PDB file of C-alpha atoms in Angstrom:
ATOM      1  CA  UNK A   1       0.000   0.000   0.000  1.00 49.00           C
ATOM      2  CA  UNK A   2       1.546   3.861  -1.178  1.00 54.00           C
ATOM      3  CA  UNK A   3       1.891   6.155   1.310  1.00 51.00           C
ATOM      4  CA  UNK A   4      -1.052   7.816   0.429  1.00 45.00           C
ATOM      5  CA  UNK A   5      -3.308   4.526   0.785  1.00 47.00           C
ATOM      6  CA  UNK A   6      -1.856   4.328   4.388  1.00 43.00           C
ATOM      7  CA  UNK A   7      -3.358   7.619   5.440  1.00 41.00           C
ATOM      8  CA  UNK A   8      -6.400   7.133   3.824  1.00 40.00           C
ATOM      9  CA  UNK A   9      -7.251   4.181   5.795  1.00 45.00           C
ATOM     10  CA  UNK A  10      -7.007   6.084   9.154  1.00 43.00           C
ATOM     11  CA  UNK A  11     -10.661   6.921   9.719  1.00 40.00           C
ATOM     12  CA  UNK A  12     -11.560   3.096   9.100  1.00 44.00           C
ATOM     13  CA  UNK A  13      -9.598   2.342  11.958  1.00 48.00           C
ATOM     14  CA  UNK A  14     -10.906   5.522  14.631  1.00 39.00           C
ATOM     15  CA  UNK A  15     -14.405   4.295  13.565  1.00 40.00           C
ATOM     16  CA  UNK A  16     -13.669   0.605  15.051  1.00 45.00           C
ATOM     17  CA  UNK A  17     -11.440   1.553  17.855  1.00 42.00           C
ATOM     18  CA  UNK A  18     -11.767  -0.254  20.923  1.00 41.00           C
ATOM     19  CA  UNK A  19     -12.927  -3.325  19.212  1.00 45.00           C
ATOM     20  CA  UNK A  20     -11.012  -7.023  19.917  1.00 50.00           C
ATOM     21  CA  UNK A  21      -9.759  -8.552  17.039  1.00 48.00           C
ATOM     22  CA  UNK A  22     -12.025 -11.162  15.934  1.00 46.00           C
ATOM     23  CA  UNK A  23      -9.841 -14.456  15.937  1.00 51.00           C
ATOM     24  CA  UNK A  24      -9.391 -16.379  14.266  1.00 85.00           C
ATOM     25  CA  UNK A  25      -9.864 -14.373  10.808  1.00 93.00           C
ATOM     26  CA  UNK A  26      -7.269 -11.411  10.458  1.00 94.00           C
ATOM     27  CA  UNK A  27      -8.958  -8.549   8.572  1.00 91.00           C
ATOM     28  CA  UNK A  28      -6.789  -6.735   6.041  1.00 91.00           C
ATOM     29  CA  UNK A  29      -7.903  -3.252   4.387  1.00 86.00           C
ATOM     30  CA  UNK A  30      -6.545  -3.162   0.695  1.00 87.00           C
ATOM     31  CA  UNK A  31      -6.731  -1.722  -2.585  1.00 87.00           C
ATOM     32  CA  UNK A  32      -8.650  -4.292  -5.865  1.00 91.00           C
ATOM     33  CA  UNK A  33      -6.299  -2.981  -7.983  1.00 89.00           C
ATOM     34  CA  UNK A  34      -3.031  -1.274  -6.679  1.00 90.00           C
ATOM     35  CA  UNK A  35       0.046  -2.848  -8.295  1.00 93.00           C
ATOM     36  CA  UNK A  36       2.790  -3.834  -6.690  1.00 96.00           C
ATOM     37  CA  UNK A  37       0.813  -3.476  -3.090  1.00 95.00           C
ATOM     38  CA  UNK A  38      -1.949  -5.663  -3.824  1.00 94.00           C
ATOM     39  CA  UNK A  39      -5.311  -6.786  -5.977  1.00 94.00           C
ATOM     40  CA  UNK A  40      -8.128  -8.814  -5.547  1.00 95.00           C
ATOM     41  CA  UNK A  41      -6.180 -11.423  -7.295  1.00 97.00           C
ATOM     42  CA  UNK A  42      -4.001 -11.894  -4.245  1.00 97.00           C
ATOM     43  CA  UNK A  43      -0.940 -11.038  -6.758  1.00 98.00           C
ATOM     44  CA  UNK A  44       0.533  -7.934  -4.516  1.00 97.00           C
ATOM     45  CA  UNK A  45       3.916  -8.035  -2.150  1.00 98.00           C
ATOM     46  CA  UNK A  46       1.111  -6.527   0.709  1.00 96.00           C
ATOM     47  CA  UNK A  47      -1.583  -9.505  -0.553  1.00 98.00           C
ATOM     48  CA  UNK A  48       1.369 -12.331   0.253  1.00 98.00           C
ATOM     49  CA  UNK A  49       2.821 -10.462   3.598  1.00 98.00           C
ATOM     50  CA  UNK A  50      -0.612 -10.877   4.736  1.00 97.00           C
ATOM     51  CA  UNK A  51      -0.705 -14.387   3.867  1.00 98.00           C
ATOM     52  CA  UNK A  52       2.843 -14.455   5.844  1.00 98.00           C
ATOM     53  CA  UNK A  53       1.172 -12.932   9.160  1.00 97.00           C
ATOM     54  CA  UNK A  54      -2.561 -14.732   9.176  1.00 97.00           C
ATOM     55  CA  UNK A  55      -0.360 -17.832   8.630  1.00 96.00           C
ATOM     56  CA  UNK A  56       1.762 -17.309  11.661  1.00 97.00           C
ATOM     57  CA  UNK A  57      -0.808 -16.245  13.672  1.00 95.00           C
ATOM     58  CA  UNK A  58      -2.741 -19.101  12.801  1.00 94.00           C
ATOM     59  CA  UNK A  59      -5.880 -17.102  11.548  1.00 95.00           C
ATOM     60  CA  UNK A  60      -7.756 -16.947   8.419  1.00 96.00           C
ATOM     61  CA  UNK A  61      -7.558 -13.754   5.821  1.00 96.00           C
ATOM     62  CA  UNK A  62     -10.275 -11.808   4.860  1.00 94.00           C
ATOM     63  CA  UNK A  63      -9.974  -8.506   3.018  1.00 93.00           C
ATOM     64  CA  UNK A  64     -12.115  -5.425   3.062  1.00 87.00           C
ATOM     65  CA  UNK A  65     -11.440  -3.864  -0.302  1.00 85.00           C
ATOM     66  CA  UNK A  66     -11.256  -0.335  -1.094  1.00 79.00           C
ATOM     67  CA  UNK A  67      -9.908   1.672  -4.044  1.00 74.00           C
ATOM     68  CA  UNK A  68      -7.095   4.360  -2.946  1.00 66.00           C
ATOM     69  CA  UNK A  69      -8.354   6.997  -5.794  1.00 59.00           C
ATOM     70  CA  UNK A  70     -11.957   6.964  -4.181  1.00 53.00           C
ATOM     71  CA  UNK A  71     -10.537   8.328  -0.474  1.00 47.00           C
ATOM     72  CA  UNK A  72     -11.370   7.169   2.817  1.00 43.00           C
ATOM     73  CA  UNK A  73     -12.885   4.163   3.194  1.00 42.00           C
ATOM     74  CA  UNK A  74     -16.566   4.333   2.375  1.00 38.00           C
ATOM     75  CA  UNK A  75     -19.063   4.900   5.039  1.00 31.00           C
ATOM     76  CA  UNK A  76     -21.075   1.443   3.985  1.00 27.00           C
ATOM     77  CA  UNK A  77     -18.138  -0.521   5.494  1.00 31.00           C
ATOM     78  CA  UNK A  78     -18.952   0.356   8.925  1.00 37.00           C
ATOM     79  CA  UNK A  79     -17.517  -0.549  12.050  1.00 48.00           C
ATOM     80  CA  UNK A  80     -14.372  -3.002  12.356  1.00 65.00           C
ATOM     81  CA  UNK A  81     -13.692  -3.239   9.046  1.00 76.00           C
ATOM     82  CA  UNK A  82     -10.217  -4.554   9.498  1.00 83.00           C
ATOM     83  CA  UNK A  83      -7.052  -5.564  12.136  1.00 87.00           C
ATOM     84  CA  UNK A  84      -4.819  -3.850   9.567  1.00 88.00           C
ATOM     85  CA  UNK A  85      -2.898  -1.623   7.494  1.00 84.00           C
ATOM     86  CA  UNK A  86      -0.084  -3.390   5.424  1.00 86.00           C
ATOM     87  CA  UNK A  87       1.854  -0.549   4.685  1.00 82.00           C
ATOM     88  CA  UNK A  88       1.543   3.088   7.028  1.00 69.00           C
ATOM     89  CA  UNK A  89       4.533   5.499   7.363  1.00 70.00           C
ATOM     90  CA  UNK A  90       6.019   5.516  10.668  1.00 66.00           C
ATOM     91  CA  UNK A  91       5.490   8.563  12.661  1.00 61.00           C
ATOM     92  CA  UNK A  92       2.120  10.441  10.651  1.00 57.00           C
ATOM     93  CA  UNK A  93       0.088   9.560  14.102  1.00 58.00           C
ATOM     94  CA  UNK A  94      -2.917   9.402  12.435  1.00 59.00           C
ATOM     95  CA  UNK A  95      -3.626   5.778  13.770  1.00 69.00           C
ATOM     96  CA  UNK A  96      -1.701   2.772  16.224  1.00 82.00           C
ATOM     97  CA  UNK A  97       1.139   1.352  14.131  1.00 87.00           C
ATOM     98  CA  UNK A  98       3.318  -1.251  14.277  1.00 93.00           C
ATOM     99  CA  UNK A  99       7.529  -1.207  14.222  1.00 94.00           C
ATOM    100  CA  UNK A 100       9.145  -0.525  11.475  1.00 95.00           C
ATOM    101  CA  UNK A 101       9.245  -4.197   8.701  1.00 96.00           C
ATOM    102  CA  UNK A 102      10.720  -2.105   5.993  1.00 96.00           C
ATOM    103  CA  UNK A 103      12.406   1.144   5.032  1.00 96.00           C
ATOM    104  CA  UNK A 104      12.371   2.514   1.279  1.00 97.00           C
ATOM    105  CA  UNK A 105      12.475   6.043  -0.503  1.00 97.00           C
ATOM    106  CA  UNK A 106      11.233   7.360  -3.278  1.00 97.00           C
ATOM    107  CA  UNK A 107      13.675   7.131  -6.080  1.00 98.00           C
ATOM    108  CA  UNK A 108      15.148   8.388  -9.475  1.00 98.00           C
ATOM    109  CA  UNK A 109      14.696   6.852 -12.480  1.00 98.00           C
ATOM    110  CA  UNK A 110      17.297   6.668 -15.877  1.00 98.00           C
ATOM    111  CA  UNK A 111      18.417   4.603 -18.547  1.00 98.00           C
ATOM    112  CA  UNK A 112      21.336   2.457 -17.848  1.00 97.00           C
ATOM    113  CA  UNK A 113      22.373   3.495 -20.811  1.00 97.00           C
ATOM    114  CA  UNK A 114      22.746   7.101 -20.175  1.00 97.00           C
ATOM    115  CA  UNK A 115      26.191   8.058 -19.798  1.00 97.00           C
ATOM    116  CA  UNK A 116      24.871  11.890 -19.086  1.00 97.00           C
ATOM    117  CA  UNK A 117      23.370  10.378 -15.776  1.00 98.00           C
ATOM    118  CA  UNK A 118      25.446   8.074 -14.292  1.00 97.00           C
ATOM    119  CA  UNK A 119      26.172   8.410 -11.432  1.00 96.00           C
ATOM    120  CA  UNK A 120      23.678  10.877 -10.314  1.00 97.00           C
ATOM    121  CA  UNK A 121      22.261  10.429  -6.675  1.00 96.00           C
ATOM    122  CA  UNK A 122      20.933  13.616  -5.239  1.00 97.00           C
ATOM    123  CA  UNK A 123      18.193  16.390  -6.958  1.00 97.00           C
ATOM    124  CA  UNK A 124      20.778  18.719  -6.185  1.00 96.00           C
ATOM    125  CA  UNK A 125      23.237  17.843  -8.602  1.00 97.00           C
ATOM    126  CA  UNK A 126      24.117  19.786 -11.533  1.00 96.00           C
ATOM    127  CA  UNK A 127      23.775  17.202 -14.107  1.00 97.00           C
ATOM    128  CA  UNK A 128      19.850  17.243 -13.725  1.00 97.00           C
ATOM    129  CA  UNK A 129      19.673  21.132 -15.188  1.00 96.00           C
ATOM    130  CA  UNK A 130      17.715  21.421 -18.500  1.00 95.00           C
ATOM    131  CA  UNK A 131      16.895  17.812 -18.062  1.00 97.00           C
ATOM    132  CA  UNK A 132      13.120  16.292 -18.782  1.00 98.00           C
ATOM    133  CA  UNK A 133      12.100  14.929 -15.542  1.00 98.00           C
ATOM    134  CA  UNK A 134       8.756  13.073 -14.706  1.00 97.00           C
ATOM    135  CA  UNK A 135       7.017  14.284 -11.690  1.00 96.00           C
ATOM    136  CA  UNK A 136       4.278  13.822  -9.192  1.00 94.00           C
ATOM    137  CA  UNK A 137       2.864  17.530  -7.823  1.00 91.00           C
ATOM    138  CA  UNK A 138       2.660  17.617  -4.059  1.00 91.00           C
ATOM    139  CA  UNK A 139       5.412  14.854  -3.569  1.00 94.00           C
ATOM    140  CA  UNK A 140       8.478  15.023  -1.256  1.00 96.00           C
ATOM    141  CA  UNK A 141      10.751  14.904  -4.587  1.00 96.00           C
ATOM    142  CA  UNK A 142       8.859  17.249  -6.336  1.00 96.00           C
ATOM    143  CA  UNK A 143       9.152  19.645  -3.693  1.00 96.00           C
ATOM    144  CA  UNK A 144      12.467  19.504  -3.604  1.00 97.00           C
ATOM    145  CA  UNK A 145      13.268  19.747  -7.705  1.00 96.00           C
ATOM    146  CA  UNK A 146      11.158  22.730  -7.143  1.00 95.00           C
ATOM    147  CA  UNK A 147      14.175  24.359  -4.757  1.00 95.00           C
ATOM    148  CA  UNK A 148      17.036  23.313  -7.047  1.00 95.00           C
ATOM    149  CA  UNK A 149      15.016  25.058  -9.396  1.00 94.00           C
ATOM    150  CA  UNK A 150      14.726  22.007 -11.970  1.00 95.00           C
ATOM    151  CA  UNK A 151      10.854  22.129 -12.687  1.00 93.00           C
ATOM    152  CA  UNK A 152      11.208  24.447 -16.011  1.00 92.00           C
ATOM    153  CA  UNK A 153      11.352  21.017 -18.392  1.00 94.00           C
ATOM    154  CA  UNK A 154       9.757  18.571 -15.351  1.00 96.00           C
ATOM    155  CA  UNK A 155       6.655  16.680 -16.742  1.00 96.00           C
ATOM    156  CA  UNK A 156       4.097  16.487 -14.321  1.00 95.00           C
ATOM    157  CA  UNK A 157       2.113  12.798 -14.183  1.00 94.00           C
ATOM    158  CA  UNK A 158      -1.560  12.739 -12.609  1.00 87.00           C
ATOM    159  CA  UNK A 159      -3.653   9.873 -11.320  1.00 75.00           C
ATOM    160  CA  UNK A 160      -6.362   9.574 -13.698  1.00 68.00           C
ATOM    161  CA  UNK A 161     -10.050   9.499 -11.895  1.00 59.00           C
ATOM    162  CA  UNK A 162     -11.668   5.656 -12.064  1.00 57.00           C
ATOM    163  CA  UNK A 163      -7.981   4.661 -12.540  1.00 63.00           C
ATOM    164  CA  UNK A 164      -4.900   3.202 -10.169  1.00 66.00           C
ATOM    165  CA  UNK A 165      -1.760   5.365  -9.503  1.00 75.00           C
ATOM    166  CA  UNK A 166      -0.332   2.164 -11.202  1.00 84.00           C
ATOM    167  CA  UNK A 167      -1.291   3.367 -15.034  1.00 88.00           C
ATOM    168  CA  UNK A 168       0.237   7.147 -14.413  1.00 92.00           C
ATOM    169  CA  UNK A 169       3.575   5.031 -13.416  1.00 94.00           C
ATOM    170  CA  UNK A 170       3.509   3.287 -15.698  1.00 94.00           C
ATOM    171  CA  UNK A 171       3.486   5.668 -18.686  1.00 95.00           C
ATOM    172  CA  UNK A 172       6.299   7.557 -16.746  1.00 97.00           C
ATOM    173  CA  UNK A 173       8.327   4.501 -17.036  1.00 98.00           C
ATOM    174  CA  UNK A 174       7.588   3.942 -20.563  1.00 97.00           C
ATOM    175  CA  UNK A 175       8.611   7.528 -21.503  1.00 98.00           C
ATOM    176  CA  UNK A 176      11.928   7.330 -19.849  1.00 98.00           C
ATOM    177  CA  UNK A 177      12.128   3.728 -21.518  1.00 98.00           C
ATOM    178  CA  UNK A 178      11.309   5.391 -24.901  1.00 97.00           C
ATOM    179  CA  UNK A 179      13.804   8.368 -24.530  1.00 97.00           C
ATOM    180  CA  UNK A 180      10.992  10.890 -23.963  1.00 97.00           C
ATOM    181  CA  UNK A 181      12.000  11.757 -20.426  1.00 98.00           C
ATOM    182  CA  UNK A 182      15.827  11.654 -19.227  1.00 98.00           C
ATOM    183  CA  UNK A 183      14.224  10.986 -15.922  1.00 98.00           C
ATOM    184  CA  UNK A 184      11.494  10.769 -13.107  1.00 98.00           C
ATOM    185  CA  UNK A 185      10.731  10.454  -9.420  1.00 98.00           C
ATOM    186  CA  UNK A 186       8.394   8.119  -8.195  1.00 97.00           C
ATOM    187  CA  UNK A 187       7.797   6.094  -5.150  1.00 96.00           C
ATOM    188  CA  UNK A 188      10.261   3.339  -4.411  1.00 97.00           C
ATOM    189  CA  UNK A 189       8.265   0.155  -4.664  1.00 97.00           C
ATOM    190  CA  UNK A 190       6.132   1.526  -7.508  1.00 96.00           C
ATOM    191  CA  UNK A 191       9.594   2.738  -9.114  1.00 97.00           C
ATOM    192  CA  UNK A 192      11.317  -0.265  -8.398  1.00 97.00           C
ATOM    193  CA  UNK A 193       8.481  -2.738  -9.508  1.00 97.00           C
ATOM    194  CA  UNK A 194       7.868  -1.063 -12.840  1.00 97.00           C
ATOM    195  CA  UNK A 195      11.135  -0.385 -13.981  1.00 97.00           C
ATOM    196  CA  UNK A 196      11.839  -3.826 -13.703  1.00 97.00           C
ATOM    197  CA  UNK A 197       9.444  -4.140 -16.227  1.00 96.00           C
ATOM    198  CA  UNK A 198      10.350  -1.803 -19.036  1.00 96.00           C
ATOM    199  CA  UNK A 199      11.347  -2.724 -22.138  1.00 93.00           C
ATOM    200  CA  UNK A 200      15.001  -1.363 -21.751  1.00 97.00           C
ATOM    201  CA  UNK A 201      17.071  -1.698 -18.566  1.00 98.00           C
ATOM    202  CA  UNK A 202      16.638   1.250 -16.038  1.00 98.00           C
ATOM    203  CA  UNK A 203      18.782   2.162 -12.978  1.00 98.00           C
ATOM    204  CA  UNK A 204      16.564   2.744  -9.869  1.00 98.00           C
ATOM    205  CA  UNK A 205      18.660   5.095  -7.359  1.00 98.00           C
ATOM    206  CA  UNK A 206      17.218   5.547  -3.822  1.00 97.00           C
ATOM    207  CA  UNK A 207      17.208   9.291  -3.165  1.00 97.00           C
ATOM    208  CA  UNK A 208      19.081   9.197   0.652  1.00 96.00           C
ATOM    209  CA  UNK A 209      21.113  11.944   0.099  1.00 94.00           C
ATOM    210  CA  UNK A 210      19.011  14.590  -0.285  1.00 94.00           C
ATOM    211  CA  UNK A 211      20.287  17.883   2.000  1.00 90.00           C
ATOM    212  CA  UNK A 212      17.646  19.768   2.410  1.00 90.00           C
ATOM    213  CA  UNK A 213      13.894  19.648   2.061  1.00 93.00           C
ATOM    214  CA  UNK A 214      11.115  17.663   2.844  1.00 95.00           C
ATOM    215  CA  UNK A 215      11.970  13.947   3.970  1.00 93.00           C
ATOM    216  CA  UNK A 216      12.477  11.246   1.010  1.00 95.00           C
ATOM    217  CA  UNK A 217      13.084   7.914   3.399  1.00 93.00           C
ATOM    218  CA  UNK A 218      10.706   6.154   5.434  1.00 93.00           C
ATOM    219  CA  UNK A 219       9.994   3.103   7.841  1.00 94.00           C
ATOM    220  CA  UNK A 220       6.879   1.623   6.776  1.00 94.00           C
ATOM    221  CA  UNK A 221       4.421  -0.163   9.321  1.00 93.00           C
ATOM    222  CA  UNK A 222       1.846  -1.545   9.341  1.00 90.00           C
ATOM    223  CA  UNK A 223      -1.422   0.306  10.686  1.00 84.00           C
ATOM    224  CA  UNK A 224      -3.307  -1.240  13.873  1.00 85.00           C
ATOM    225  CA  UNK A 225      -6.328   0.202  15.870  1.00 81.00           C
ATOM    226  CA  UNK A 226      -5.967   2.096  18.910  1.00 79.00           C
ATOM    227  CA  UNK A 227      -5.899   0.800  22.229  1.00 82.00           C
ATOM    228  CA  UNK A 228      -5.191  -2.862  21.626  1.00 86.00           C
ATOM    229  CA  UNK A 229      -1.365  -3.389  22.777  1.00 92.00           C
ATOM    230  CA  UNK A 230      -1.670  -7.510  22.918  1.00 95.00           C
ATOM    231  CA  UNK A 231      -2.471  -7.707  19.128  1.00 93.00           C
ATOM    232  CA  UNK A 232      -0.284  -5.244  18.456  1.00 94.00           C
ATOM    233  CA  UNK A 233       2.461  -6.987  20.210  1.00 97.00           C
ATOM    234  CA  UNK A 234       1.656 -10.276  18.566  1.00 96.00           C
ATOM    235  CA  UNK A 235       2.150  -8.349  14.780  1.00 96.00           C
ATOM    236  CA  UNK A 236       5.420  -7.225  16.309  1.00 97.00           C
ATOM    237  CA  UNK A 237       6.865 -10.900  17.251  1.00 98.00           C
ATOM    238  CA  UNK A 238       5.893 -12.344  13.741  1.00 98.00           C
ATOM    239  CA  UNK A 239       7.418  -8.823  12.037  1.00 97.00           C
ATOM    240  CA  UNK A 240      10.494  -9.679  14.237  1.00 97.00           C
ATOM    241  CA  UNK A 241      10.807 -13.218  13.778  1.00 98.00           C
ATOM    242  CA  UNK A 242       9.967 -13.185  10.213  1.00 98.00           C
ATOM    243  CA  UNK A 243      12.183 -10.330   8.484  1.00 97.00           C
ATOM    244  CA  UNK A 244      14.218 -12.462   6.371  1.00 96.00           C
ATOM    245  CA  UNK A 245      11.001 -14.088   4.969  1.00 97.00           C
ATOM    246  CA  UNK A 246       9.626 -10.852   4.384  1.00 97.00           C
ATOM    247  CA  UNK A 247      12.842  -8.981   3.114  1.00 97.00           C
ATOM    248  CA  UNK A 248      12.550 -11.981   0.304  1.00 97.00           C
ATOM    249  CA  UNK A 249       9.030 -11.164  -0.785  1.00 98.00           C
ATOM    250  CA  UNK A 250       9.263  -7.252  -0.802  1.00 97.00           C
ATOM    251  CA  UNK A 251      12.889  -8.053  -2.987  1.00 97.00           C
ATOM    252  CA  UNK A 252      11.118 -10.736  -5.083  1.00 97.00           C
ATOM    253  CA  UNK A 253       8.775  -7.224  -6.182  1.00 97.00           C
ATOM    254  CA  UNK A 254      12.064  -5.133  -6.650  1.00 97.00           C
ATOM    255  CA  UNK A 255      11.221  -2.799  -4.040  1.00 97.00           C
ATOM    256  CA  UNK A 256      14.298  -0.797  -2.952  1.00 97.00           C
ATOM    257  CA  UNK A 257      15.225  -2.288   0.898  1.00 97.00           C
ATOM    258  CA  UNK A 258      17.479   0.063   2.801  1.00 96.00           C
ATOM    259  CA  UNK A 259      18.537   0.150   6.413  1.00 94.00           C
ATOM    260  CA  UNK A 260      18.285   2.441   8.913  1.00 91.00           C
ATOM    261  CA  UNK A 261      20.825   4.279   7.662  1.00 91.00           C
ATOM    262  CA  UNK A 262      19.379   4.370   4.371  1.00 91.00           C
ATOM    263  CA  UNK A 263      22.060   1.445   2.916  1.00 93.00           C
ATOM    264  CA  UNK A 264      20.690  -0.526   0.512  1.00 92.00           C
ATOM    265  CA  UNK A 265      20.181  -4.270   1.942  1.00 91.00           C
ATOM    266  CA  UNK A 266      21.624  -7.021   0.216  1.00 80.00           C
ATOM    267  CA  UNK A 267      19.327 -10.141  -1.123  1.00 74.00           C
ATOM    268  CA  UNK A 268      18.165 -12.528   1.145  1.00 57.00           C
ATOM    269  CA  UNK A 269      19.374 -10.027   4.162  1.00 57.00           C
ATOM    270  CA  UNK A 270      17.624  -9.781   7.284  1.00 56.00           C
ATOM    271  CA  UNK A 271      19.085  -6.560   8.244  1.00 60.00           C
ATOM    272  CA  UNK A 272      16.578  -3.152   9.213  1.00 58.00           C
TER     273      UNK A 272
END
């Protein structure tokens, strides 16, 4: 689940406060159609870390599905709608959340093949001037493009209504894939997943080194209701005793893994 998703899934969770979670099904909020994070066809790196935890816990899964582009989740849904959020960004407050099973950033995008580029690892540097850059408005990387002053040739990319944030990345990817854009800035699992894809090899560069601005790096959680610090303990043991497992599935989706430190983590690693 993006960022955004996260925070829209806040006033599911206020609404069903103080309810127990209703063992033995666990009771997952997601997105039908919200590439890599999930879909109804269980085909998402959120749809098999759920599988992970309802397994461990010994519990059944059941989803209450929601589309991100439609906002909150819809009144008709009610009260306890789920046990969780897959993905929330540590530290918004809007809801309970869990430690820390992952840290990404939202990265740049090139063409391996463009010697121009390489090597380029911060907005700031000077090699990104006069450059065609794809952008999303009201992001933390768009922000800061805006302060180097970069946003004269940027492209901006919208989510269209009735449609996933998925198809907008997607024809980012294809236009730096086709030559059309020396560059963009997405999120890092969308980023990651989706230039994996492309018909030409692209470099996916975590931006950690930014120097100024708004944040770029985060430690996602996972979103729990208020007040309940057993279950919420319990999704912290299987988080803990699981991270290799799960560092496997979020790699096996190309999302970019970094430490605490904002390192990228090797395959297979267990490291946070």
């Amino acid at each position: 689940m993006s960022l955004c998703a996260a925070a829209l899934c806040a006033a599911g969770f206020v609404a069903s406060a103080g309810l127990a979670n209703a063992a033995p099904v666990l009771r997952v909020c997601a997105d039908p159609d919200n590439m890599p994070f999930s879909n109804e066809k269980g085909e998402g790196f959120e749809n098999k870390l759920a599988e992970l935890i309802a397994e461990r816990l010994g519990n059944d899964l059941e989803y209450t599905w929601f589309a991100e582009n439609t906002s909150y989740l819809p009144n008709t849904i009610g009260t306890g709608a789920c046990d969780l959020v897959m993905g929330y960004a540590q530290g918004t407050d809007l809801i309970e959340d869990t430690n820390p099973y992952y840290h990404t950033s939202y990265v740049l995008i090139t063409r391996e093949d463009d010697e121009a580029l390489k090597g380029v690892e911060s907005l700031s540097d000077p090699r990104l001037k006069q450059k065609r850059i794809g952008i999303f408005a009201r992001t933390p990387p768009a922000s800061i493009l805006a302060m180097h002053g970069l946003t004269s040739h940027a492209k901006p990319f919208e989510n269209t209504t009735g449609e996933s944030q998925a198809q907008a990345a997607k024809a980012m990817i294809e236009e730096i894939a086709a030559g059309e854009l020396d560059a963009g800035l997405l999120w890092g699992p969308v980023g990651g997943y989706y230039a994996q894809r492309a018909e030409v090899p692209l470099k996916v560069t975590p931006l950690v080194k930014e120097s100024a601005g708004p944040t770029t790096f985060y430690g996602i959680t996972m979103g729990v209701r208020p007040n309940e610090p057993q279950f919420k303990h319990e999704i912290n043991k299987v988080l803990a005793d699981n991270q290799q497992d799960i560092n496997v599935i979020l790699q096996g989706y190309n999302v970019p893994l970094l430490d605490r430190e904002g390192d990228v983590i090797a395959s297979g690693s267990a490291s946070q």
